Amino acid sequence: MGPGPSDVPQRILEAMARPTIGHLDPAFSTMMEETKALLRYAFQTENKLTFPVSGPGSVGMEMCFVNLVEPGDKVIVCVNGVFGGRMVENVKRTGGIAVVVEDAWGTPADPAKVAAAFAANPDAKLLAFVHAETSTGAQSDAAALAAVAGRHGALTIMDCVTSLAGTPVLVDEWGIDAAYSGSQKCLSCTPGIAPVTFGERAVAKVRARKTPVQSWFMDLNLVLGYWSGEGKRTYHHTAPINPLYGLHEALRMLAEEGLEAAWARHRAMHEKLRDGLETLGLGFVVAEAARLPQLNSVYIPAGVDDGAARSRLINEFNLEIGAGLGALSGKIWRIGLMGYSARQGNVDYCLKAVKAVVG
Amino acid sequence: MGPGPSDVPQRILEAMARPTIGHLDPAFSTMMEETKALLRYAFQTENKLTFPVSGPGSVGMEMCFVNLVEPGDKVIVCVNGVFGGRMVENVKRTGGIAVVVEDAWGTPADPAKVAAAFAANPDAKLLAFVHAETSTGAQSDAAALAAVAGRHGALTIMDCVTSLAGTPVLVDEWGIDAAYSGSQKCLSCTPGIAPVTFGERAVAKVRARKTPVQSWFMDLNLVLGYWSGEGKRTYHHTAPINPLYGLHEALRMLAEEGLEAAWARHRAMHEKLRDGLETLGLGFVVAEAARLPQLNSVYIPAGVDDGAARSRLINEFNLEIGAGLGALSGKIWRIGLMGYSARQGNVDYCLKAVKAVVG
């Protein structure tokens, strides 16, 4: 019950153990097409270019930046935790100019500050922000942020690694141009696959680039030939067949439950956990309005040793929860209720275990 | 029985279906250390920095180039098939200058030509070559090529995607500075993981870079904190836990059989397949001395339609073999005998099926 990977249901583990077939086998193509359709449902988008990247979420992130940022492009980046900082690093390494909009860790990105940054930088071509900061448990108002970018004709890149399937991610309604996620959070698949989606404006920007994409592996122009589904698939790389079996199964389970039901389940489990943790005297890091139900950041009570308590949780209760990162290291715990982990039994067990180590 | 992915033994599939644990769990660290030691055995190296990249072989390739090539660096690249061409593309995208040494597809890279290229380009800093060209089935003399580079003080990058565990790969004995492979060839694991190894001279070059590595995800300086095993592991990305269970099991199986025994088995199975294919009138693309036992490229007999014959193999015999790539498309077949696929039953079955479609 850390900040991911979440528990993986047996059904997904079994799917991953199916016999490996060739990545150019017609049966694999059929599964790929289904996976893409299911991902469009998860992202709530009609984007044709929606597919699973053969790599961790960090590769999904880098794929967005290396394709959409050209050397010299100015990019406004919201930083309110670890992963916003990583976006800045990505902008720099693609030769872009990062304009950082900072908010305190544990708070959401502020649309008013973003509007001010656009006013000061009218030549900014992109806005990048993290919808759900895995390092703090804070959720930003993606619709409001994307609207600011839209008013300035800028494209948006959104990190929804921790939000996808846990809280609403409405790519088309919000007007997001590129988004990336991970397989191991609220989808409850094993880590290693990054769902991504790119809208038409993003694809047009990639096609109009004056410089080649610096990464061969992540170049959308090449990946398009493999994933686009337009005519004959061109060999690009050998896809991770078995992890993709797992993702396909995870997405089928999500469709069976329904997105709205999944969001409601995460919310309901969070409320039970929250009530229990508050009864134990643990306070939340993030204000209620911006709190991610799937990632509960709480302050470690005074007098409780972080390392010792988490060791006891692992050794005595076989329970992993997340430590704080960066400035919050040693100060907070991050308790995940993601995907399959967001269920009553987990909430009860976690409360029992936490009570034992803080009691 | 194509050019990979190879058949995955049930034992490895079952390993992949084990419950997912956290990537920072102590039990996972133990498995990682074992995996690194087993990879050193597979690569025949003492290199400390030997680990599995969380991505397909193409990411392993790109990791070598983005770290070892700095803008302006001259790199001599042997091209005798698709994957040598991909190396050239990698050099260009890192801002390096590729000096291409071409050899005909189906022949090995010629050390004499490489020596001439170094003579003409004494400022070349690297030599890159493909040990086993998956597109043709030709194996190059890695020891001879690396020796030429060594005489000119250049570092070597070797692609051993298809050779690792199928034919001898002797990283230390040959003096290779960086090598990458894949999980889905002669290791018979599922695709998606790229074993890599970097020697001390390579690490020194990365540490002495004047420019940052252009990729955040592939930057060895950051990855080192995660995989080096020196002290506390720094979070870099969420490792693909379940595929790594599979790789660990695959490497254990290799160690149980023994490298020499695995090489001998690939050789013996190749000889049986070769005899059978030649009896059927199929000629080999690659001369005997440079022929990879694990990848048998043969000319499609006159009068046999490539697509129709491979469709029959899949539909009637449930057997996938590889098509030709590039200039060899429609002209050759590539029959893999990789890892777990290199066994008597497969050879017999393949010969029966091929006989039916070419008869």
XYZ file of C-alpha atoms in Angstrom:
718
model
C 0.000 0.000 0.000
C 2.734 2.393 -1.034
C 2.542 4.950 -3.827
C 2.665 2.108 -6.392
C 3.177 -0.526 -7.549
C -0.265 -1.448 -6.269
C -1.479 -4.971 -5.586
C -1.892 -6.900 -8.802
C -4.982 -9.131 -8.985
C -4.410 -12.803 -9.724
C -6.326 -12.470 -12.975
C -3.722 -10.010 -14.309
C -0.790 -12.098 -13.068
C -2.247 -15.111 -14.833
C -2.698 -13.129 -18.027
C 1.004 -12.260 -17.896
C 1.882 -15.950 -17.742
C 0.162 -16.780 -21.046
C 2.483 -18.199 -23.710
C 4.557 -15.531 -25.454
C 3.611 -15.047 -29.101
C 5.442 -13.026 -31.733
C 5.035 -9.254 -31.739
C 4.110 -9.418 -35.423
C 1.604 -12.268 -34.967
C -1.923 -11.344 -36.173
C -3.331 -12.402 -32.783
C -1.064 -9.858 -31.125
C -2.289 -7.115 -33.488
C -5.873 -7.829 -32.480
C -4.978 -7.500 -28.800
C -3.099 -4.269 -29.525
C -6.135 -2.726 -31.200
C -8.327 -3.684 -28.243
C -5.751 -2.255 -25.851
C -5.716 1.045 -27.706
C -9.524 1.263 -27.627
C -9.577 0.456 -23.916
C -6.900 3.073 -23.241
C -9.014 5.671 -25.064
C -11.797 4.830 -22.649
C -9.467 5.153 -19.646
C -8.137 8.515 -20.856
C -11.639 9.613 -22.002
C -10.325 10.586 -25.394
C -10.943 9.993 -29.066
C -7.238 10.493 -29.808
C -6.169 8.028 -32.470
C -2.604 8.076 -31.194
C -3.235 6.413 -27.836
C -1.006 3.456 -27.034
C 1.157 1.783 -24.388
C 4.837 2.784 -24.449
C 7.231 -0.144 -23.940
C 8.822 1.291 -20.824
C 8.128 2.737 -17.364
C 6.159 5.934 -16.817
C 9.428 7.904 -16.972
C 9.772 6.845 -20.603
C 6.199 7.960 -21.252
C 7.148 11.318 -19.754
C 10.306 11.620 -21.827
C 8.418 10.598 -24.975
C 6.109 13.594 -24.526
C 8.967 16.036 -24.008
C 11.421 14.855 -26.687
C 8.697 14.967 -29.305
C 6.868 18.159 -28.355
C 9.768 20.363 -27.263
C 12.166 21.664 -29.892
C 15.442 23.338 -28.992
C 14.699 26.907 -27.905
C 11.018 26.266 -27.124
C 9.841 27.933 -23.959
C 7.865 25.628 -21.675
C 5.967 26.698 -18.565
C 6.305 23.927 -16.002
C 4.346 23.683 -12.749
C 6.482 22.321 -9.939
C 4.783 21.277 -6.696
C 6.639 18.021 -6.055
C 9.234 15.564 -7.343
C 7.632 14.847 -10.685
C 7.209 18.468 -11.704
C 10.943 18.810 -11.057
C 11.564 15.871 -13.329
C 9.579 17.629 -16.066
C 11.933 20.624 -15.780
C 14.891 18.266 -16.197
C 13.250 16.804 -19.304
C 12.689 20.251 -20.821
C 16.342 21.178 -20.265
C 17.652 17.990 -21.812
C 15.617 18.543 -24.962
C 17.127 21.986 -25.358
C 13.974 23.783 -24.267
C 13.753 26.715 -21.861
C 11.839 25.893 -18.696
C 9.840 28.657 -17.012
C 9.147 27.250 -13.574
C 5.939 28.031 -11.704
C 6.418 26.881 -8.144
C 3.862 25.932 -5.561
C 4.470 24.480 -2.138
C 4.728 20.714 -1.916
C 1.371 19.333 -0.861
C -0.605 22.100 -2.592
C -1.987 22.036 -6.142
C -0.507 24.043 -9.009
C -2.063 27.504 -9.060
C -3.768 28.481 -12.367
C -3.402 32.185 -11.510
C 0.384 31.815 -11.284
C 0.345 29.970 -14.602
C -1.657 32.812 -16.173
C 0.919 35.274 -14.847
C 3.728 33.165 -16.296
C 2.044 33.189 -19.708
C 1.543 36.950 -19.464
C 5.251 37.356 -18.755
C 6.203 34.802 -21.414
C 3.774 35.219 -24.330
C 6.123 33.189 -26.512
C 5.710 30.065 -24.344
C 4.702 27.159 -26.531
C 3.810 24.573 -23.945
C 2.436 24.110 -20.462
C 3.443 20.997 -18.527
C 1.988 19.969 -15.208
C 1.458 16.959 -12.987
C -2.204 16.189 -12.435
C -1.619 13.980 -9.399
C 1.696 14.476 -7.587
C 2.787 11.049 -6.398
C 5.328 12.642 -4.089
C 2.737 14.574 -2.077
C -0.783 13.311 -2.785
C -1.988 16.641 -4.169
C -4.216 16.884 -7.225
C -4.171 19.962 -9.431
C -7.128 21.399 -11.358
C -6.184 20.121 -14.796
C -9.171 21.714 -16.516
C -8.301 25.158 -15.185
C -4.607 24.804 -16.019
C -5.287 23.562 -19.549
C -7.762 26.419 -20.084
C -5.030 28.957 -19.332
C -2.723 27.286 -21.847
C -5.541 27.182 -24.378
C -6.104 30.929 -24.069
C -2.465 31.441 -25.016
C -2.453 28.944 -27.861
C -0.004 26.704 -26.007
C -0.040 22.920 -25.990
C -0.394 21.019 -22.718
C 1.493 17.994 -21.420
C -0.113 16.301 -18.427
C 1.349 13.687 -16.090
C -1.540 11.499 -14.942
C 0.545 8.562 -13.723
C -1.233 8.343 -10.381
C -4.652 9.690 -11.358
C -5.613 7.514 -14.333
C -8.505 5.232 -13.279
C -8.406 6.574 -9.693
C -9.870 10.067 -10.177
C -11.410 11.605 -13.315
C -8.945 12.088 -16.186
C -10.863 13.756 -19.027
C -8.287 14.341 -21.736
C -10.645 15.590 -24.448
C -12.987 17.594 -22.216
C -10.054 19.368 -20.615
C -8.263 19.961 -23.924
C -5.057 18.147 -23.016
C -2.706 17.651 -25.989
C -0.422 14.964 -24.568
C -0.702 12.822 -21.458
C 1.216 9.911 -20.008
C 0.476 7.477 -17.231
C 1.792 4.283 -15.660
C 0.527 0.713 -15.523
C 1.261 0.121 -11.842
C -0.915 2.680 -10.068
C -4.732 2.671 -10.328
C -4.687 0.213 -13.229
C -3.124 -2.361 -10.880
C -1.027 -3.904 -13.588
C 2.657 -4.667 -13.054
C 5.056 -1.770 -13.626
C 6.895 -1.254 -16.895
C 4.300 0.032 -19.378
C 3.373 3.688 -19.913
C 0.008 4.502 -21.492
C 0.215 7.706 -23.539
C -2.150 9.737 -25.690
C -1.454 12.493 -28.204
C -4.064 14.749 -29.782
C -4.065 16.105 -33.315
C -2.365 19.372 -32.429
C 0.441 17.459 -30.746
C 0.879 15.166 -33.744
C 0.909 18.205 -36.055
C 3.658 19.785 -33.941
C 5.753 16.619 -34.111
C 5.285 16.392 -37.882
C 6.256 20.064 -38.322
C 9.482 19.799 -36.298
C 12.519 21.449 -37.852
C 14.936 19.224 -35.931
C 14.869 15.438 -35.588
C 13.606 14.004 -32.314
C 16.747 13.381 -30.248
C 15.696 9.888 -29.197
C 15.459 7.094 -31.733
C 13.394 4.866 -29.471
C 10.908 7.580 -28.518
C 10.547 9.277 -31.901
C 6.797 9.364 -32.527
C 7.381 9.539 -36.269
C 8.835 6.026 -36.078
C 6.517 4.707 -33.379
C 3.541 5.838 -35.468
C 4.357 3.241 -38.086
C 4.124 0.546 -35.449
C 1.124 1.670 -33.392
C -0.978 3.761 -35.758
C -2.902 0.829 -37.172
C -2.745 2.483 -40.592
C -2.083 -0.354 -43.018
C 0.973 -2.578 -42.615
C 2.731 -2.343 -39.265
C 6.377 -1.430 -39.604
C 8.786 -3.175 -37.260
C 10.122 -0.736 -34.689
C 11.038 -2.761 -31.634
C 9.989 -6.031 -30.049
C 7.021 -5.145 -27.853
C 6.936 -6.498 -24.282
C 4.338 -9.142 -25.106
C 3.596 -10.540 -21.638
C 3.398 -7.237 -19.771
C 1.002 -6.130 -22.523
C -1.162 -9.199 -21.819
C -1.313 -7.893 -18.260
C -2.210 -4.348 -19.287
C -4.913 -5.626 -21.640
C -6.435 -7.629 -18.804
C -6.182 -4.685 -16.397
C -8.001 -2.446 -18.873
C -10.682 -5.072 -19.434
C -11.236 -5.191 -15.673
C -11.514 -1.409 -15.583
C -14.083 -1.455 -18.384
C -16.061 -4.167 -16.597
C -16.189 -2.130 -13.399
C -16.707 1.143 -15.239
C -14.636 4.301 -14.777
C -17.248 6.081 -12.654
C -17.531 3.090 -10.343
C -13.748 2.903 -10.020
C -13.557 6.593 -9.134
C -16.338 6.172 -6.561
C -14.620 3.134 -5.033
C -11.345 5.032 -4.618
C -13.248 7.892 -3.003
C -15.183 5.622 -0.608
C -12.086 3.700 0.482
C -10.182 6.929 1.016
C -12.926 8.236 3.287
C -12.800 5.108 5.430
C -9.021 5.226 5.635
C -9.037 8.959 6.339
C -11.498 8.556 9.207
C -9.400 5.782 10.716
C -6.093 7.602 10.362
C -7.527 10.795 11.849
C -8.852 8.779 14.768
C -5.280 7.567 15.286
C -4.169 11.199 15.333
C -2.490 11.282 11.933
C -3.025 14.546 10.067
C -3.199 14.878 6.302
C -0.552 16.795 4.360
C -2.914 17.956 1.629
C -6.041 20.083 2.158
C -9.261 18.177 1.609
C -10.177 19.851 -1.706
C -6.919 18.846 -3.411
C -6.475 15.469 -1.748
C -5.972 12.422 -3.949
C -8.118 9.568 -2.598
C -5.659 7.051 -4.016
C -2.609 8.533 -2.280
C -2.960 9.458 1.368
C -0.077 11.561 2.642
C -0.053 11.890 6.397
C 2.392 13.392 8.862
C 4.326 10.881 10.931
C 3.250 11.449 14.558
C 5.796 13.085 16.852
C 7.972 10.548 18.616
C 7.548 7.850 15.966
C 10.707 6.889 14.092
C 10.035 6.725 10.349
C 12.440 3.931 9.423
C 11.738 1.788 12.459
C 7.975 2.067 12.021
C 8.066 1.192 8.319
C 10.406 -1.726 9.028
C 7.934 -3.057 11.581
C 5.118 -2.679 9.089
C 7.048 -4.753 6.547
C 8.468 -7.337 8.924
C 5.537 -7.839 11.284
C 2.613 -6.991 9.020
C 4.013 -7.669 5.535
C 2.774 -4.190 4.670
C 4.694 -1.683 2.600
C 3.760 1.994 2.743
C 5.645 4.834 1.105
C 8.232 7.123 2.646
C 8.381 10.852 2.046
C 10.528 12.124 -0.807
C 12.824 15.149 -0.905
C 11.965 17.778 1.713
C 9.209 15.527 3.087
C 11.582 12.619 3.713
C 11.239 11.395 7.308
C 8.233 13.644 7.845
C 5.378 11.952 6.026
C 4.058 8.572 4.976
C 2.293 7.937 1.712
C -0.401 5.288 1.877
C -1.677 4.129 -1.471
C -5.213 2.980 -2.173
C -4.685 2.376 -5.840
C -6.708 0.160 -8.103
C -7.053 -3.329 -6.674
C -5.512 -2.098 -3.400
C -8.503 0.213 -2.849
C -10.707 -2.254 -0.999
C -12.218 -2.606 2.449
C -9.935 -5.420 3.620
C -6.838 -3.366 2.842
C -8.176 -0.306 4.637
C -8.964 -2.340 7.770
C -5.639 -4.167 7.724
C -3.663 -0.968 7.173
C -5.416 0.807 10.051
C -4.718 -2.153 12.344
C -1.038 -2.204 11.387
C -0.538 1.558 11.593
C -2.240 1.590 14.977
C 0.221 -1.019 16.220
C 3.313 0.946 15.167
C 2.183 4.411 16.227
C 0.351 3.301 19.343
C 10.755 -20.024 -34.369
C 11.313 -16.551 -35.759
C 14.207 -14.220 -34.935
C 12.786 -13.730 -31.427
C 10.866 -13.636 -29.227
C 11.777 -17.257 -28.643
C 9.614 -19.819 -26.855
C 9.396 -19.021 -23.162
C 9.571 -22.028 -20.820
C 6.679 -22.501 -18.420
C 9.041 -22.021 -15.486
C 9.791 -18.462 -16.604
C 6.132 -17.673 -17.320
C 5.250 -18.880 -13.839
C 7.983 -16.726 -12.328
C 6.452 -13.700 -14.043
C 3.106 -14.442 -12.391
C 4.513 -14.203 -8.855
C 2.923 -11.481 -6.718
C 4.249 -8.018 -7.481
C 6.280 -6.544 -4.632
C 7.561 -2.998 -4.269
C 10.634 -1.943 -6.238
C 12.170 -0.662 -3.012
C 11.341 -3.814 -1.021
C 14.459 -5.479 0.487
C 13.450 -8.802 -1.119
C 13.541 -7.100 -4.500
C 17.040 -5.737 -3.811
C 18.276 -9.245 -3.106
C 16.870 -10.488 -6.410
C 18.429 -7.540 -8.208
C 21.877 -8.347 -6.820
C 21.515 -11.968 -7.907
C 20.362 -10.851 -11.341
C 23.406 -8.615 -11.742
C 25.748 -11.460 -10.744
C 24.034 -13.843 -13.160
C 24.249 -11.268 -15.951
C 27.990 -10.922 -15.332
C 28.237 -14.661 -15.876
C 26.184 -14.462 -19.097
C 28.342 -11.587 -20.435
C 31.539 -13.191 -19.073
C 32.558 -9.988 -17.394
C 33.593 -8.619 -14.045
C 32.038 -5.255 -14.875
C 30.384 -3.860 -11.802
C 27.950 -1.842 -13.898
C 26.050 -4.766 -15.390
C 22.274 -4.585 -15.064
C 18.946 -5.009 -16.837
C 17.580 -1.863 -18.482
C 13.828 -1.386 -18.001
C 13.039 -1.393 -21.699
C 13.440 -3.317 -24.946
C 16.835 -3.982 -26.568
C 16.451 -0.733 -28.527
C 16.588 1.171 -25.232
C 19.709 -0.769 -24.260
C 21.220 0.306 -27.565
C 20.245 3.940 -27.082
C 21.544 3.897 -23.514
C 25.006 2.977 -24.805
C 25.025 5.707 -27.444
C 23.534 8.616 -25.477
C 26.008 8.060 -22.666
C 29.181 7.301 -24.609
C 28.828 9.644 -27.571
C 29.220 13.373 -27.000
C 28.296 15.945 -29.650
C 31.075 16.044 -32.224
C 32.481 12.610 -31.340
C 33.463 10.556 -34.360
C 32.163 6.989 -34.215
C 33.124 4.228 -36.633
C 30.046 2.062 -37.185
C 30.018 -1.283 -38.960
C 26.868 -1.719 -41.043
C 26.069 -5.149 -42.448
C 22.364 -5.275 -41.728
C 19.402 -3.466 -40.167
C 20.815 -3.091 -36.691
C 24.111 -1.561 -37.778
C 21.990 1.021 -39.621
C 20.105 1.705 -36.419
C 23.422 2.342 -34.652
C 24.224 5.020 -37.257
C 20.850 6.633 -36.544
C 21.669 6.599 -32.821
C 25.061 8.244 -33.383
C 23.465 11.020 -35.465
C 20.785 11.730 -32.897
C 23.344 12.131 -30.138
C 25.188 14.716 -32.237
C 28.029 12.367 -33.092
C 29.626 11.914 -36.494
C 29.146 8.430 -37.905
C 31.872 6.975 -40.105
C 30.144 4.054 -41.782
C 32.043 0.891 -42.677
C 29.787 -1.132 -44.936
C 29.764 -4.818 -45.622
C 27.266 -6.774 -47.664
C 24.209 -8.032 -45.808
C 24.819 -11.638 -44.845
C 28.571 -11.190 -44.423
C 30.416 -10.299 -41.210
C 31.951 -6.886 -40.562
C 35.479 -6.795 -41.979
C 38.206 -5.901 -39.434
C 40.523 -4.798 -42.265
C 37.995 -2.197 -43.378
C 37.646 -1.045 -39.782
C 41.432 -0.684 -39.534
C 41.387 1.396 -42.719
C 38.603 3.565 -41.287
C 40.670 4.194 -38.146
C 43.711 5.013 -40.277
C 41.632 7.570 -42.184
C 39.991 8.849 -38.963
C 42.613 8.768 -36.224
C 40.376 11.044 -34.139
C 37.595 8.419 -33.967
C 36.656 7.846 -30.350
C 34.426 4.823 -30.627
C 33.815 1.689 -32.640
C 30.292 0.283 -32.732
C 29.342 -3.020 -34.280
C 26.703 -5.718 -34.170
C 28.071 -9.064 -33.045
C 25.129 -11.076 -34.338
C 23.020 -9.397 -37.037
C 19.448 -10.468 -36.404
C 18.442 -9.255 -39.851
C 20.804 -11.623 -41.695
C 22.110 -14.326 -39.364
C 25.754 -13.285 -39.774
C 28.161 -13.207 -36.840
C 31.133 -10.854 -36.853
C 34.520 -11.492 -35.258
C 34.058 -9.341 -32.168
C 37.538 -10.087 -30.797
C 39.234 -8.947 -34.008
C 37.070 -5.824 -34.299
C 37.616 -4.819 -30.686
C 41.363 -5.394 -31.081
C 41.458 -2.842 -33.909
C 39.638 -0.307 -31.753
C 41.967 -1.067 -28.870
C 45.028 -0.335 -31.007
C 43.583 3.116 -31.691
C 42.574 3.814 -28.102
C 38.896 3.840 -29.040
C 36.064 2.472 -26.949
C 33.833 -0.289 -28.310
C 30.056 -0.648 -28.221
C 28.796 -4.117 -29.103
C 25.253 -5.249 -29.914
C 24.930 -8.822 -28.700
C 21.135 -8.979 -28.676
C 20.980 -12.234 -30.582
C 24.279 -13.797 -29.530
C 24.108 -13.649 -25.711
C 23.745 -17.218 -24.383
C 23.599 -18.651 -27.935
C 27.218 -18.250 -29.040
C 30.226 -17.128 -26.970
C 30.060 -13.509 -25.782
C 33.298 -12.787 -23.915
C 33.073 -9.142 -22.939
C 36.227 -8.972 -20.807
C 38.397 -11.278 -22.921
C 37.549 -9.306 -26.057
C 37.976 -5.919 -24.373
C 34.461 -4.629 -25.063
C 33.637 -1.407 -23.199
C 29.855 -1.438 -23.513
C 27.441 -4.114 -24.647
C 23.685 -4.516 -24.759
C 21.438 -7.470 -25.322
C 17.782 -8.483 -25.168
C 15.781 -10.770 -22.934
C 13.774 -12.471 -25.671
C 16.429 -14.184 -27.782
C 18.699 -16.913 -26.409
C 17.729 -16.164 -22.808
C 14.143 -17.199 -23.687
C 12.611 -14.655 -21.381
C 9.737 -12.448 -22.512
C 10.683 -9.287 -24.403
C 11.024 -5.919 -22.731
C 14.255 -6.056 -20.723
C 17.711 -5.154 -22.039
C 20.771 -6.522 -20.231
C 23.693 -4.090 -20.497
C 27.257 -3.977 -19.228
C 29.696 -1.072 -19.020
C 33.411 -1.361 -18.255
C 35.517 1.063 -16.273
C 36.729 3.020 -19.288
C 33.118 3.515 -20.388
C 32.070 4.699 -16.936
C 35.041 7.089 -16.854
C 34.006 8.538 -20.208
C 30.439 9.084 -18.965
C 31.709 10.759 -15.789
C 34.033 13.028 -17.785
C 31.342 14.238 -20.194
C 31.286 17.969 -20.841
C 27.625 17.933 -21.859
C 24.714 16.339 -19.994
C 23.367 13.068 -21.321
C 20.437 14.077 -23.531
C 18.079 11.473 -22.094
C 16.905 11.707 -18.506
C 15.716 8.094 -18.385
C 18.912 6.657 -19.874
C 21.451 8.859 -18.080
C 23.906 6.422 -16.501
C 24.830 9.000 -13.872
C 21.284 8.726 -12.516
C 20.808 5.020 -13.168
C 24.027 4.340 -11.270
C 22.397 5.493 -8.040
C 19.713 2.892 -8.536
C 21.657 -0.104 -9.807
C 25.179 0.345 -8.486
C 24.515 -1.326 -5.176
C 26.719 1.310 -3.531
C 24.948 2.180 -0.309
C 21.360 3.365 -0.312
C 19.487 2.933 -3.542
C 18.166 6.201 -4.923
C 14.733 6.093 -6.498
C 15.011 6.527 -10.249
C 12.005 4.802 -11.789
C 9.660 1.985 -10.859
C 11.385 -1.143 -12.133
C 9.314 -3.655 -14.121
C 9.101 -6.114 -11.235
C 7.393 -9.079 -12.888
C 9.424 -9.085 -16.106
C 12.494 -8.972 -13.849
C 11.224 -12.092 -12.035
C 11.197 -13.701 -15.465
C 14.711 -12.546 -16.344
C 16.047 -13.742 -13.005
C 14.542 -17.169 -13.612
C 15.872 -17.266 -17.183
C 19.381 -16.467 -15.933
C 19.121 -19.127 -13.238
C 18.205 -21.656 -15.906
C 21.186 -20.566 -17.979
C 23.500 -20.979 -14.999
C 22.073 -24.428 -14.276
C 22.689 -25.569 -17.845
C 26.028 -23.766 -18.093
C 27.067 -21.349 -20.826
C 29.261 -23.856 -22.652
C 26.468 -26.413 -22.696
C 24.031 -23.795 -24.000
C 26.421 -22.821 -26.796
C 26.930 -26.511 -27.701
C 23.185 -27.132 -27.740
C 22.567 -24.225 -30.104
C 25.340 -25.529 -32.362
C 24.023 -29.120 -32.355
C 20.432 -28.074 -33.075
C 21.592 -25.784 -35.870
C 23.473 -28.636 -37.517
C 20.391 -30.833 -37.485
C 18.220 -28.054 -38.879
C 20.809 -27.142 -41.484
C 21.064 -30.731 -42.729
C 17.296 -30.963 -42.995
C 16.850 -27.614 -44.754
C 19.629 -28.385 -47.225
C 17.980 -31.732 -47.960
C 14.830 -29.762 -48.788
C 16.907 -27.652 -51.182
C 17.043 -24.462 -49.108
C 20.381 -22.678 -49.313
C 21.894 -20.607 -46.494
C 22.404 -16.865 -46.883
C 25.495 -16.724 -44.679
C 28.748 -18.620 -45.322
C 29.370 -21.419 -42.835
C 32.167 -19.694 -40.923
C 30.045 -16.653 -40.051
C 26.728 -18.424 -39.609
C 24.815 -17.930 -36.363
C 23.495 -21.287 -35.173
C 20.596 -19.556 -33.442
C 19.412 -17.679 -36.538
C 19.189 -19.642 -39.764
C 18.691 -17.421 -42.804
C 17.789 -19.364 -45.911
C 16.727 -18.359 -49.394
C 13.059 -18.941 -50.200
C 13.001 -21.540 -52.980
C 12.044 -20.320 -56.448
C 8.324 -20.566 -57.087
C 7.384 -20.366 -53.397
C 5.389 -17.283 -52.403
C 6.808 -15.782 -49.198
C 3.601 -14.454 -47.665
C 1.449 -17.440 -48.615
C 3.984 -19.926 -47.288
C 4.414 -18.126 -43.943
C 0.647 -17.775 -43.587
C 0.292 -21.548 -44.100
C 2.981 -22.143 -41.489
C 1.085 -20.019 -38.974
C -2.435 -21.185 -39.819
C -1.825 -24.874 -40.465
C 1.212 -25.533 -38.295
C 0.962 -22.799 -35.660
C 4.576 -22.024 -36.531
C 5.976 -18.516 -36.915
C 9.244 -17.992 -38.765
C 10.801 -14.655 -39.645
C 10.541 -12.749 -42.915
C 13.452 -10.979 -44.562
C 14.022 -7.327 -43.705
C 14.986 -4.469 -46.019
C 16.666 -5.619 -49.233
C 16.157 -9.254 -48.211
C 12.389 -8.857 -47.806
C 10.578 -11.540 -49.808
C 13.848 -13.311 -50.556
C 14.781 -15.055 -47.312
C 13.347 -16.663 -44.222
C 14.886 -16.419 -40.800
C 14.408 -19.478 -38.639
C 15.314 -19.015 -35.016
C 16.730 -21.703 -32.745
C 17.076 -19.486 -29.729
C 17.256 -20.513 -26.124
C 14.422 -22.831 -25.205
C 13.436 -23.033 -28.888
C 16.748 -24.783 -29.675
C 15.615 -28.341 -29.093
C 15.158 -31.497 -31.086
C 11.356 -31.434 -31.124
C 11.332 -27.938 -32.623
C 13.870 -28.851 -35.296
C 11.841 -31.902 -36.351
C 8.556 -30.015 -36.325
C 9.956 -27.098 -38.269
C 11.428 -29.347 -40.943
C 8.110 -31.166 -41.314
C 6.212 -27.886 -41.651
C 8.683 -26.263 -44.045
C 8.671 -29.414 -46.172
C 4.886 -29.175 -46.447
C 4.887 -25.577 -47.650
C 7.822 -25.765 -50.059
C 7.100 -29.285 -51.342
